[in-house]
Structures are given as C-alpha cells and as structure tokens.
Short mmCIF file of C-alpha atoms and ligand atoms in Angstrom, two decimals:
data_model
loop_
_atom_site.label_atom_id
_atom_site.label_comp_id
_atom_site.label_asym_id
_atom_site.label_seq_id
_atom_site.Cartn_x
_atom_site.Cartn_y
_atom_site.Cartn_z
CA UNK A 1 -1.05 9.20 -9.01
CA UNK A 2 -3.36 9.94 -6.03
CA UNK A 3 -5.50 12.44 -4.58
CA UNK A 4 -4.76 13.59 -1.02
CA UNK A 5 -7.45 15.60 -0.30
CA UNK A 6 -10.01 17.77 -2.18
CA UNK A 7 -12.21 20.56 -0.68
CA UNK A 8 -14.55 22.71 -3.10
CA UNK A 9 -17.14 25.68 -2.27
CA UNK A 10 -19.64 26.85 -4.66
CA UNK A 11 -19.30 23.87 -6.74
CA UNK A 12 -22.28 23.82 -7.90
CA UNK A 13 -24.52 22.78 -4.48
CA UNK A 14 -20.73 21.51 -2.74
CA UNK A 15 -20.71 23.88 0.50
CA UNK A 16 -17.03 24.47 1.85
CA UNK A 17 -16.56 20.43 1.82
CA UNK A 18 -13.32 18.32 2.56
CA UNK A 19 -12.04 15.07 1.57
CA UNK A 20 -8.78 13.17 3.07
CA UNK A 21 -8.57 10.42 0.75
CA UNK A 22 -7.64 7.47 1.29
CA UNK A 23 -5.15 6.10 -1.27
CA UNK A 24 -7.14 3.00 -2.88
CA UNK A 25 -11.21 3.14 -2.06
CA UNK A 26 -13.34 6.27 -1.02
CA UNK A 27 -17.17 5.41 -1.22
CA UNK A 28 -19.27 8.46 -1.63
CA UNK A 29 -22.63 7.86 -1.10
CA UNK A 30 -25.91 9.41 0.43
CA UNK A 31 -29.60 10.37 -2.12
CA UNK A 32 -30.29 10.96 -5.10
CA UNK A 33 -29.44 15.00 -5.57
CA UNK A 34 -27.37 15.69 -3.11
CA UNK A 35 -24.11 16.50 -4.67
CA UNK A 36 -22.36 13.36 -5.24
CA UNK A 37 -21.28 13.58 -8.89
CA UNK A 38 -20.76 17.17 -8.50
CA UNK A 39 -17.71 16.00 -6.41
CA UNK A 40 -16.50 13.64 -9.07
CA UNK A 41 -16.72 16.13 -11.51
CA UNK A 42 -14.82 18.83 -9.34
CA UNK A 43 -11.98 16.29 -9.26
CA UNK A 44 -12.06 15.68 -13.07
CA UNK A 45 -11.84 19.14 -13.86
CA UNK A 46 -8.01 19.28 -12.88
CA UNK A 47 -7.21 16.65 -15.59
CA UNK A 48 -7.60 20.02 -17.61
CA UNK A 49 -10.69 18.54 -19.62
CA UNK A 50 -14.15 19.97 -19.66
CA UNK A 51 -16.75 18.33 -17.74
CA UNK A 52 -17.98 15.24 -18.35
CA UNK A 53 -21.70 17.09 -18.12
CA UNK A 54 -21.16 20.78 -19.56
CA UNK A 55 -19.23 22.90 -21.45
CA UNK A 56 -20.38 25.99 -19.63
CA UNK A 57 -18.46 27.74 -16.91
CA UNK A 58 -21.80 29.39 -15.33
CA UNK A 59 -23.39 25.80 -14.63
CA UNK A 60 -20.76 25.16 -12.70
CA UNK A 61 -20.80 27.68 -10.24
CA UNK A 62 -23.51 27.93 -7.58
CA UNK A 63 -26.49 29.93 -8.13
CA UNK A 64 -26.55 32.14 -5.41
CA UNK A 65 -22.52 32.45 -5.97
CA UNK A 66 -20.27 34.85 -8.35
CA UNK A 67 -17.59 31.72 -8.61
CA UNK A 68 -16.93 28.23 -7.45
CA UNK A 69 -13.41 27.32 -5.74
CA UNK A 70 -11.66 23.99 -5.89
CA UNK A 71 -8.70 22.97 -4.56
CA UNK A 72 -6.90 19.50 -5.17
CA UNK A 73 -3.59 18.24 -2.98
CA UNK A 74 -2.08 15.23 -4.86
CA UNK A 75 0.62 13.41 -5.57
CA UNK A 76 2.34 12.68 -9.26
CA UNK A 77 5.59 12.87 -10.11
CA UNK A 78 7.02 11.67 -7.40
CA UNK A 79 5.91 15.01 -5.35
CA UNK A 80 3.01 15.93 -3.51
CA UNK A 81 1.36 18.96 -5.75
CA UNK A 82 -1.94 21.65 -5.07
CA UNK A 83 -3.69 22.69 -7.78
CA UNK A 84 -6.26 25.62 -6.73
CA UNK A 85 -9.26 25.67 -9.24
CA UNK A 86 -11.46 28.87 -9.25
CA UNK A 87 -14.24 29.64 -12.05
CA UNK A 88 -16.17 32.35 -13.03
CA UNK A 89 -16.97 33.69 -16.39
CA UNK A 90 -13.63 32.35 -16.58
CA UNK A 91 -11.62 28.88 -15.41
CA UNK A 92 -8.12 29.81 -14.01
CA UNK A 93 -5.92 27.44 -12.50
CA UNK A 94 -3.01 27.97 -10.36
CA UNK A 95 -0.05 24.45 -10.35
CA UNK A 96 1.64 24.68 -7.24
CA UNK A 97 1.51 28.98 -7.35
CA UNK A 98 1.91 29.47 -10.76
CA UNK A 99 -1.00 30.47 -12.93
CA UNK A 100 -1.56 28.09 -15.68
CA UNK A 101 -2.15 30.01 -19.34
CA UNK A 102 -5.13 28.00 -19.41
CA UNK A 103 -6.83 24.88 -17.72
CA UNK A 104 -5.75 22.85 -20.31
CA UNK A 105 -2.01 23.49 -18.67
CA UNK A 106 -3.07 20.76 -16.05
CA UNK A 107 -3.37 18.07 -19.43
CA UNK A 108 -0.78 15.18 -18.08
CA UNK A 109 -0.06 16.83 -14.65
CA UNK A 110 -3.30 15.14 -13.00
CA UNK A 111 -4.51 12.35 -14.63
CA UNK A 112 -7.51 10.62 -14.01
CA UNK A 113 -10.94 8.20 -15.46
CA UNK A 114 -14.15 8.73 -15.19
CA UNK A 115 -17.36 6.68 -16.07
CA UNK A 116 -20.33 7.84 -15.80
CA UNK A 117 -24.06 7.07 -16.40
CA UNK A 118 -23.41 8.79 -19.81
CA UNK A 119 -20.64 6.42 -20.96
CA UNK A 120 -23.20 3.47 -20.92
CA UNK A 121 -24.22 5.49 -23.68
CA UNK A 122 -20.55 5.45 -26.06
CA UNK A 123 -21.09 2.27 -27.72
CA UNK A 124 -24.81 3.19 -29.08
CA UNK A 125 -24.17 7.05 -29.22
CA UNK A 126 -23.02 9.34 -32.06
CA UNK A 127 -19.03 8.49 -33.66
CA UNK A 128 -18.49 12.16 -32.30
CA UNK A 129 -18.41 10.07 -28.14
CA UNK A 130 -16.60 7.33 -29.25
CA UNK A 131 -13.91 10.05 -30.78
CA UNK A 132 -14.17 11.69 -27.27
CA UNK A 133 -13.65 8.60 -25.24
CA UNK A 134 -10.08 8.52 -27.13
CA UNK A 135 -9.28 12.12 -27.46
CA UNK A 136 -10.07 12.78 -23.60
CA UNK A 137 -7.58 9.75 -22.87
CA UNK A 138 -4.85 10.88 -25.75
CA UNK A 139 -5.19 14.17 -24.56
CA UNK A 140 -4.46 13.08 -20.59
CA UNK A 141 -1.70 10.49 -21.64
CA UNK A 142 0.44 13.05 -24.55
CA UNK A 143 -0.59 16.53 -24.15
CA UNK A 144 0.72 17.23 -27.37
CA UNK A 145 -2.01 15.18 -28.89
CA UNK A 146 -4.36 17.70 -27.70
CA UNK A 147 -1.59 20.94 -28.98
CA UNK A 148 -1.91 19.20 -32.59
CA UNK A 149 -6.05 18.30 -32.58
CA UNK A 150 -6.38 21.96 -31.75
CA UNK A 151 -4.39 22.75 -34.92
CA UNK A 152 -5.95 21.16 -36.99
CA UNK A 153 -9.65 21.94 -35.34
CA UNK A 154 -8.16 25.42 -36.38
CA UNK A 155 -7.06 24.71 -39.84
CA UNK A 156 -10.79 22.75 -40.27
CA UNK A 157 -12.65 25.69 -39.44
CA UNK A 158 -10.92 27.80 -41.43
CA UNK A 159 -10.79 25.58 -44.36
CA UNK A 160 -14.47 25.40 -44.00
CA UNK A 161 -14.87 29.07 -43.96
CA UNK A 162 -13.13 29.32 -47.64
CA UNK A 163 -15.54 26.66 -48.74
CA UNK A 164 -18.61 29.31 -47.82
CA UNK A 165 -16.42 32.20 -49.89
CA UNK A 166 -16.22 29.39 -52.61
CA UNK A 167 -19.30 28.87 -52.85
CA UNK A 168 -20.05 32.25 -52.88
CA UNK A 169 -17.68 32.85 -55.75
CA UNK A 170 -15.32 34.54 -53.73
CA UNK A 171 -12.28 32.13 -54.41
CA UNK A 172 -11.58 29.51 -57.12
CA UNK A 173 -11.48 25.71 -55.97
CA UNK A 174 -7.94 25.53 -56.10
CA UNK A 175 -7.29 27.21 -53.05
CA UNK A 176 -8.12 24.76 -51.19
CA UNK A 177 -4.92 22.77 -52.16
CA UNK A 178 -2.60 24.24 -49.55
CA UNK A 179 -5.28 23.72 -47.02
CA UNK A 180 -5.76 20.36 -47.66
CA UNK A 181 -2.46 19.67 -47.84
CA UNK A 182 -2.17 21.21 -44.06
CA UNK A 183 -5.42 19.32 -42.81
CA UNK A 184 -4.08 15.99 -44.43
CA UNK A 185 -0.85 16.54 -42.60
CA UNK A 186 -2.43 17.26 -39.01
CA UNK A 187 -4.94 14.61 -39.88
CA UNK A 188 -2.32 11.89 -40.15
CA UNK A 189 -0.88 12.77 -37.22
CA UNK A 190 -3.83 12.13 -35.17
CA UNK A 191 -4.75 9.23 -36.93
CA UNK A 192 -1.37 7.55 -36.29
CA UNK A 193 -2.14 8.38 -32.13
CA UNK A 194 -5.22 6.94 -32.39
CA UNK A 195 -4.17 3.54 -34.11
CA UNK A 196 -1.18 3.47 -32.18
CA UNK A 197 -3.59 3.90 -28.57
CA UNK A 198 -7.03 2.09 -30.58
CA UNK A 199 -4.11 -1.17 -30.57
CA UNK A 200 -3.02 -1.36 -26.86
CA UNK A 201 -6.75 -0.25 -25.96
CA UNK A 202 -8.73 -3.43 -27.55
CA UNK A 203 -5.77 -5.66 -25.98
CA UNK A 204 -6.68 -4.65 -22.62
CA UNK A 205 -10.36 -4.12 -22.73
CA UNK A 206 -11.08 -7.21 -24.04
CA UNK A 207 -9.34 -9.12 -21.73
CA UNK A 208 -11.25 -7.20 -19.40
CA UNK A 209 -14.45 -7.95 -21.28
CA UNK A 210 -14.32 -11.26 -20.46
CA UNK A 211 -13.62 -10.99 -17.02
CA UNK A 212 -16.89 -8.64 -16.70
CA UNK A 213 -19.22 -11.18 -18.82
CA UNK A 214 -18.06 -14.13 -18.06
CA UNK A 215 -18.64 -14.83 -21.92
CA UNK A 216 -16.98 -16.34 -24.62
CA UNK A 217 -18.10 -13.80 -26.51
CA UNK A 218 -14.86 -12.25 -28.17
CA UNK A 219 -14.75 -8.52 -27.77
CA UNK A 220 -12.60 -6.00 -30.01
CA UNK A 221 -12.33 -2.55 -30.92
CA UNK A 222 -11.07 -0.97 -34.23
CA UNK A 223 -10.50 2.30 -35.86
CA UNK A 224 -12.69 3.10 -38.53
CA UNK A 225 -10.63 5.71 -40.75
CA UNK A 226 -12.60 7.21 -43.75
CA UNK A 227 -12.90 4.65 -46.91
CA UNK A 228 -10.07 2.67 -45.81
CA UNK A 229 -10.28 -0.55 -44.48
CA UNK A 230 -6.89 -2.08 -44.19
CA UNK A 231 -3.78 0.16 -42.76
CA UNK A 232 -0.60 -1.06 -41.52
CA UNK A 233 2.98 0.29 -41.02
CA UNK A 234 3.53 1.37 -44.87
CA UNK A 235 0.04 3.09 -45.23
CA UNK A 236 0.77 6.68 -46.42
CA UNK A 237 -2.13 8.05 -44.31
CA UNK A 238 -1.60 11.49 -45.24
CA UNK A 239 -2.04 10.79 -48.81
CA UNK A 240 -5.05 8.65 -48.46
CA UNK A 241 -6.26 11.85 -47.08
CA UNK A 242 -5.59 14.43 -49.21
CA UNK A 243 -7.06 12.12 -51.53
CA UNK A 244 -9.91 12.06 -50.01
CA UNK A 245 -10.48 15.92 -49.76
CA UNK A 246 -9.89 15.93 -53.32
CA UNK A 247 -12.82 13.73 -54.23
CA UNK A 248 -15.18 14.95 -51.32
CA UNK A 249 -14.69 18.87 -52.81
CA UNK A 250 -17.32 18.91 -55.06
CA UNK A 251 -20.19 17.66 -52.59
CA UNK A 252 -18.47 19.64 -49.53
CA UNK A 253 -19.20 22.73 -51.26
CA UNK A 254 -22.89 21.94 -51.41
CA UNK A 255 -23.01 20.72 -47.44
CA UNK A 256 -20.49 23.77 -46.77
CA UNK A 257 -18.25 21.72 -44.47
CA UNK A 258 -15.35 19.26 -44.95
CA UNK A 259 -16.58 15.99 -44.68
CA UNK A 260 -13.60 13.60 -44.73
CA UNK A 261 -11.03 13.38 -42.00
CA UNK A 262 -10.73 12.44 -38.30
CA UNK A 263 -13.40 14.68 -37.45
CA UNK A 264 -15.54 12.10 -38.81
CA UNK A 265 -14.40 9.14 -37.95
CA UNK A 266 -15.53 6.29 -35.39
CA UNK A 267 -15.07 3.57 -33.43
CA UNK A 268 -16.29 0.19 -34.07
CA UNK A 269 -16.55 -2.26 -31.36
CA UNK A 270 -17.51 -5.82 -32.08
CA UNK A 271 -18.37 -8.43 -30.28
CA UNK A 272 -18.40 -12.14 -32.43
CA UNK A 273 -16.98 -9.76 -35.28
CA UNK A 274 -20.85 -7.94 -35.58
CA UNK A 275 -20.99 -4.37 -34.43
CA UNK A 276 -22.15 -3.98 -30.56
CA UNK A 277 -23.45 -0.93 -31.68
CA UNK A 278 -25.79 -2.56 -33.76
CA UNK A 279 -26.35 -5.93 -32.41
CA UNK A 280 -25.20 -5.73 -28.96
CA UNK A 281 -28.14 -6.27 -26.11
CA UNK A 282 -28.39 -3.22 -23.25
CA UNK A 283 -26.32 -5.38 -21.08
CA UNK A 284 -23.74 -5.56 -23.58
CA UNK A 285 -23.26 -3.10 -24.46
CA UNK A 286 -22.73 -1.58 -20.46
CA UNK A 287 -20.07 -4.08 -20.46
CA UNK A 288 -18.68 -3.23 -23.63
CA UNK A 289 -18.27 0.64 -21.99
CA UNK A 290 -17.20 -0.45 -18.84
CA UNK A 291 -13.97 -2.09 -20.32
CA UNK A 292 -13.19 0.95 -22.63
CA UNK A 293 -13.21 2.75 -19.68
CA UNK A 294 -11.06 0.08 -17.37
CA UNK A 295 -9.25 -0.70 -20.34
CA UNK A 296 -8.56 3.09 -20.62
CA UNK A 297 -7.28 3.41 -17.21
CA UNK A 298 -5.01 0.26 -17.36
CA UNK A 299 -3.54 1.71 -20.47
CA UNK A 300 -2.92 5.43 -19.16
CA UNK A 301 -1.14 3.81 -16.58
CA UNK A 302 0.86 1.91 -18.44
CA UNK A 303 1.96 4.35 -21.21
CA UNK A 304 2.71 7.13 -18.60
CA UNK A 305 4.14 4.92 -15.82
CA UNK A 306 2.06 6.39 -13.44
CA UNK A 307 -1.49 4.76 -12.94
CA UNK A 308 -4.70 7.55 -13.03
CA UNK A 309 -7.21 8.28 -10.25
CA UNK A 310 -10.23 6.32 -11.51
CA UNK A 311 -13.88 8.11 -10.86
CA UNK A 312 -16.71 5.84 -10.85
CA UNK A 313 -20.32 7.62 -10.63
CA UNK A 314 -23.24 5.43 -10.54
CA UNK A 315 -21.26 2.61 -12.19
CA UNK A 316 -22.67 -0.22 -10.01
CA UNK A 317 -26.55 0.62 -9.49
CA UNK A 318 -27.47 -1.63 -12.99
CA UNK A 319 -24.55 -4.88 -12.53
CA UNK A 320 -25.87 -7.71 -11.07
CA UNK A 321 -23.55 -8.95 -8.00
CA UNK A 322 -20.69 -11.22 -10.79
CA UNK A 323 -20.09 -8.46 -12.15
CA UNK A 324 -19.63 -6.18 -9.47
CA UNK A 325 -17.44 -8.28 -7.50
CA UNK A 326 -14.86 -8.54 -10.82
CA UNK A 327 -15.16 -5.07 -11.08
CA UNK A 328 -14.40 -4.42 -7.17
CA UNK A 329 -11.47 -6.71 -7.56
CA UNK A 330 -10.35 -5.27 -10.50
CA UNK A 331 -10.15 -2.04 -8.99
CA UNK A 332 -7.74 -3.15 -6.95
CA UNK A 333 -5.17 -1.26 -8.52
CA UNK A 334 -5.79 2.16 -8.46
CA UNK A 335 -7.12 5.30 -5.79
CA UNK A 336 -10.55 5.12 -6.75
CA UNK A 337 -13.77 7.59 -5.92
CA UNK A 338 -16.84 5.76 -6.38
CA UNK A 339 -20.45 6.91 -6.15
CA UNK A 340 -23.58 5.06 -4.76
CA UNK A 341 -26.81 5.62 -3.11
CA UNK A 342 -26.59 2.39 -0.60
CA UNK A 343 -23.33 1.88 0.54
CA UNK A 344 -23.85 -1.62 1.63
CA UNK A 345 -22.77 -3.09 -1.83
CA UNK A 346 -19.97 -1.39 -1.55
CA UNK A 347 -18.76 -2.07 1.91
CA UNK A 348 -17.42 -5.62 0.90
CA UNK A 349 -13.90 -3.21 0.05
CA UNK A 350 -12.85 -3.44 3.99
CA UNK A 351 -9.49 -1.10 2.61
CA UNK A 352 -11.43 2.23 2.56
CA UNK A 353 -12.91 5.56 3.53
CA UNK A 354 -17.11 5.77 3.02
CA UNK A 355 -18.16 10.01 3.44
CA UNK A 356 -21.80 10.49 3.60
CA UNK A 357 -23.20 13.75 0.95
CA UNK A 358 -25.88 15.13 2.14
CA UNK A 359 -27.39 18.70 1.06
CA UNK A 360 -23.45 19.87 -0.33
CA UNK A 361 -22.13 18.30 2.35
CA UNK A 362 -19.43 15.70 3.12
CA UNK A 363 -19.08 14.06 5.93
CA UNK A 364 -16.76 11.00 6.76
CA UNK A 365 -18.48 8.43 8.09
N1 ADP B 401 -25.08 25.62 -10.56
C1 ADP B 401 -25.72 25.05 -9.54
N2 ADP B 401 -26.01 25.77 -8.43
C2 ADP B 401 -26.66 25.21 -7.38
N3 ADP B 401 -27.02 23.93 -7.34
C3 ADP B 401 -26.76 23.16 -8.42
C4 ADP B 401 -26.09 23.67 -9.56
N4 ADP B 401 -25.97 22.68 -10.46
C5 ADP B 401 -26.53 21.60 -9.89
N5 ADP B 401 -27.00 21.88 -8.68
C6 ADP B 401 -27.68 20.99 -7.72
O1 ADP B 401 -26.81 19.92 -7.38
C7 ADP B 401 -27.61 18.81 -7.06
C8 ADP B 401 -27.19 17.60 -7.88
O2 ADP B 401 -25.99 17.21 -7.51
P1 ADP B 401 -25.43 15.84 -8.10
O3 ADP B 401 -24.04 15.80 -7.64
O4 ADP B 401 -25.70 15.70 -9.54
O5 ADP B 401 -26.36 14.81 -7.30
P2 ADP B 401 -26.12 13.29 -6.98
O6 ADP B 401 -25.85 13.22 -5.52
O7 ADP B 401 -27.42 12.65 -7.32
O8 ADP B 401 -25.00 12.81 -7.82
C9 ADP B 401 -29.02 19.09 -7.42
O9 ADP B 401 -29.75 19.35 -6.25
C10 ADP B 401 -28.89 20.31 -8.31
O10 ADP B 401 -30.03 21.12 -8.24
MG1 MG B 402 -25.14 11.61 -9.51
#
C-alpha cells in the first residue's frame, strides 16, 4: 500500500499543500508549529479512524474556514485509488466517486501506522490506550472487528441504561439475563480477535524489542481478560463471561455501569516477566511502544498481504543515534512519512523525498 500524493486545504493551518510521495522515505520537517503533524494526521484520517489527537470535527478545520478538504491518490489493491476527504460539522468521504455511508467505509481500504509523541505514553497510560492501540489495528486489518465492537458498544450502553431503571425500581434483576447473554456473546468474539492478534503481535514486537535495545532483556505482551488467567483453545470464553456479569450484578448496580468485559480489559507488557508499566525506566518503556507500533505494522502487513503506510511524528527527537539507525533500517520496508525538526538525522536515508513545512506550507526541497 502506498500513498501517491496528498494535497489538503483548511486542514487545520495546511494551506492548499501538495505532496508527490515517494514510495519508501518522505522526511517532513521545518519548526516547531508549523503544520507538520497536521499532515500526518490528514493522511491517517483515510484509514477511517478518528484522529490520533481529537475526536472533534470543528478542530480540524481551519479557523477562519467553514470546512477542511483532503484528498489522498494511492495505491492498494492492486489499483491506484482517490479518496476525497471533506469535513465540516460533518466527515464525508467519497472512494473513487462514490460516497462512503460513513468514514468508517475507508476501514481496510487505506491502511496505515502511526506513532506519535502520545504513544510513548501506551505502556504507562490508562488500559482504555492499550485497548486502542489493538482496536485501531483490528479495526484497519478486519473491518468486521470494528462492525461487531460497535455492537456490542451498543448492547453495553444499553445494558447499562436498564441497570439505572433497576436501580430505580423500574425492572427486576432478571432482565438483565438476555442482555448478558448478548454482551457475553459479542464479548467473546472480540476477545478471541484480540488473543488471536495479542499472539502474532508479542512475536514480532519482541523480536523487534531487541533489535531497538540492544538488551537481553526479554520483552512480551499478553492479554489480560477479566479474572482469568490461563485461556487456551478449549476456554469457553463466553461463559466465563456471562459468569462474570452474573457475579459483578450486585455491585454494578451501585456503580451504575457494567464492569466486567472487554471494555475493561488491558494489556500487560513485561519485560524480565515484571510489568513495564510498573517497573519499566522512561527509556523503556519508549522502546517498549515503539515495537507495538513496528510490531503492529509488520503484522498488518502480514495478515492482509499488503504492508501499511507507516506515519512517524516526532519519533526520533528522544533515541540516541543505536537506536535510530535500527529503526531507519528497519523501516526499510514500508512508504514511510516521518516528521522532524532538523533534517540532518534523517538525511542518512539517501532513497527519499525531504519537503520543508513552513507556515501551512509544503515545499519539496
Ligand atoms: N483548527 C485550526 N485552525 C487553524 N490553525 C490550527 C488549527 N489547529 C491547529 N492549528 C495550528 O496548527 C499549528 C500546529 O501544527 P502542527 O502540525 O501540530 O505543528 P508541528 O509542525 O509542530 O507538528 C499551530 O500553529 C496551530 O495553532
Ligand atoms: Mg508536531
């Protein structure tokens, strides 16, 4: 998969810019402020997810504008394909003339990575990021992971909306039992993705781990799933769930929300077997992100047979120069957009295109 060009206007501060890509490195550099990541994320919105900074259309679009336009040429599929982004109060898409019924249409049509400063932050942040970093990459590699976590989003808030009525003696307990039953299936399902990606995930992350760190330091990632500890083939997931709704009822109707599920659950990375999270130093825990993402983008590629666009913002400021050469090398394998403020690092990738930002706007240099 690779981008051929990108232009955008009121993107946020991006003024009527342009990009010819070039199909491995494109440096985008220039100051702080000047429009950079705003470029990255205009890209990342036609994966169909939100952005990686806001969940609000109006931030998105320029100040002094009514809507922002994007437009992205690329190729996937074996076919060169335009998607035309504009947003409002609204985000509408159009795939190659047709009008998508929503952005999330373009989920598996573009598919792409992105790190940015914030993912230093997964491994120490709430379970609710670590769930994204998977979702966002389920989502992108089967769409109908997203079709089924919307379901049962649905079927949460509505089972949390009886417990309210419950608790205001509206409805006896035992209603709940078809719901649960309905969560616990969805719930499964999601759970079984998430093992099934969690697996091939912590294979190729910690590999890359190692190559980042240079340590012997063994990295690994599991899925933390409720109460339960062990699962394997023969788990009945879905019961272990329902279970669990059973004996969480009474204390959900005091907090007024269902607690057990995958809504709640996490990620635990470990490094030695203790929890980076806990125990892991600032520069481990960088590392530890940087190959969930890499590892992330090595796996897309492999599970769709197509390898993603990879979007690097401000990945290389804090690595000292180890690092970023593995990383460089690494990279080696897909179209990559990466963001800087000097260049010069950088420049060491002869195979390239370098445009300058400056003000919202591009220019090649
Ligand atoms: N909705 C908006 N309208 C106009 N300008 C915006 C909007 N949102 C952000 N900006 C401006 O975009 C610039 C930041 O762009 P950004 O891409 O984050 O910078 P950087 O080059 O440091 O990555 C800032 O000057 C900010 O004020
Ligand atoms: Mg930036």
């Amino acid at each position: 998969m690779n981008v051929i060009s990108h232009s955008a206007d009121g993107f946020r501060n991006l003024k009527n810019t342009h990009i010819e890509a070039h199909p491995s490195m494109n440096i985008i550099f220039g100051e702080n402020a000047q429009g950079k990541t705003n470029i990255i994320e205009s890209i990342w919105l036609f994966t169909g997810c939100y952005s990686f900074r806001t969940h609000k259309n109006n931030e998105l679009v320029c100040e002094n504008s009514d809507e922002a336009r994007a437009k992205l040429r690329f190729f996937a599929s074996e076919r060169e394909q335009t998607a035309e982004m504009k947003i409002g109060k609204t985000k509408d898409i159009i795939l190659n003339g047709v009008a998508c019924e929503s952005p999330r249409a373009m989920m598996g049509k573009f598919r792409a990575v992105v790190f940015s400063p914030s993912t230093l932050s997964v491994i120490k942040g709430s379970p609710g990021e670590r769930r994204k970093l998977v979702d966002v990459a389920l989502s992108l590699i089967k769409p109908n992971y997203a079709v089924i976590m919307s379901r049962y989003l649905r079927t949460l808030n509505q089972r949390n909306a009886l417990i309210k009525k419950i608790n205001e003696k509206q409805y006896d307990l035992n209603i709940l039992d078809t719901w649960d039953d309905a969560l616990a299936s969805l719930g499964a399902s999601i759970i079984r993705y998430r093992l099934e990606y969690i697996e091939d995930l912590g294979k190729k992350s910690s590999e890359i781990y190692s190559g980042i760190s240079s340590s012997k330091e063994s990295f690994a990632v599991r899925y933390s799933f409720g109460k339960t500890t062990e699962i394997d083939g023969n788990t009945d997931i879905k019961q272990i769930l329902i279970n669990e709704l059973h004996s969480t009822r009474e204390s959900d109707l005091k907090k007024l929300y269902t607690s057990a599920g995958p809504h709640s659950d996490d990620l635990i990375v470990t490094l030695n077997g203790r929890d980076a999270r806990i125990y892991g130093s600032q520069g481990q825990q960088r590392s530890c992100a940087l190959s969930l993402k890499l590892g992330e983008a090595s796996v897309m590629g492999g599970l769709t047979g197509e390898e993603p666009v990879v979007l690097l913002d401000d990945v290389m400021s804090e690595l000292d120069e180890g690092r970023q050469k593995f990383i460089l090398n690494y990279l080696d394998s897909w179209q990559v957009f990466i963001t800087c403020c000097d260049p010069s690092t950088l420049m060491r990738s002869e195979n390239g295109k370098v445009f300058e930002v400056t003000g919202g706007t591009v220019s090649e240099r």
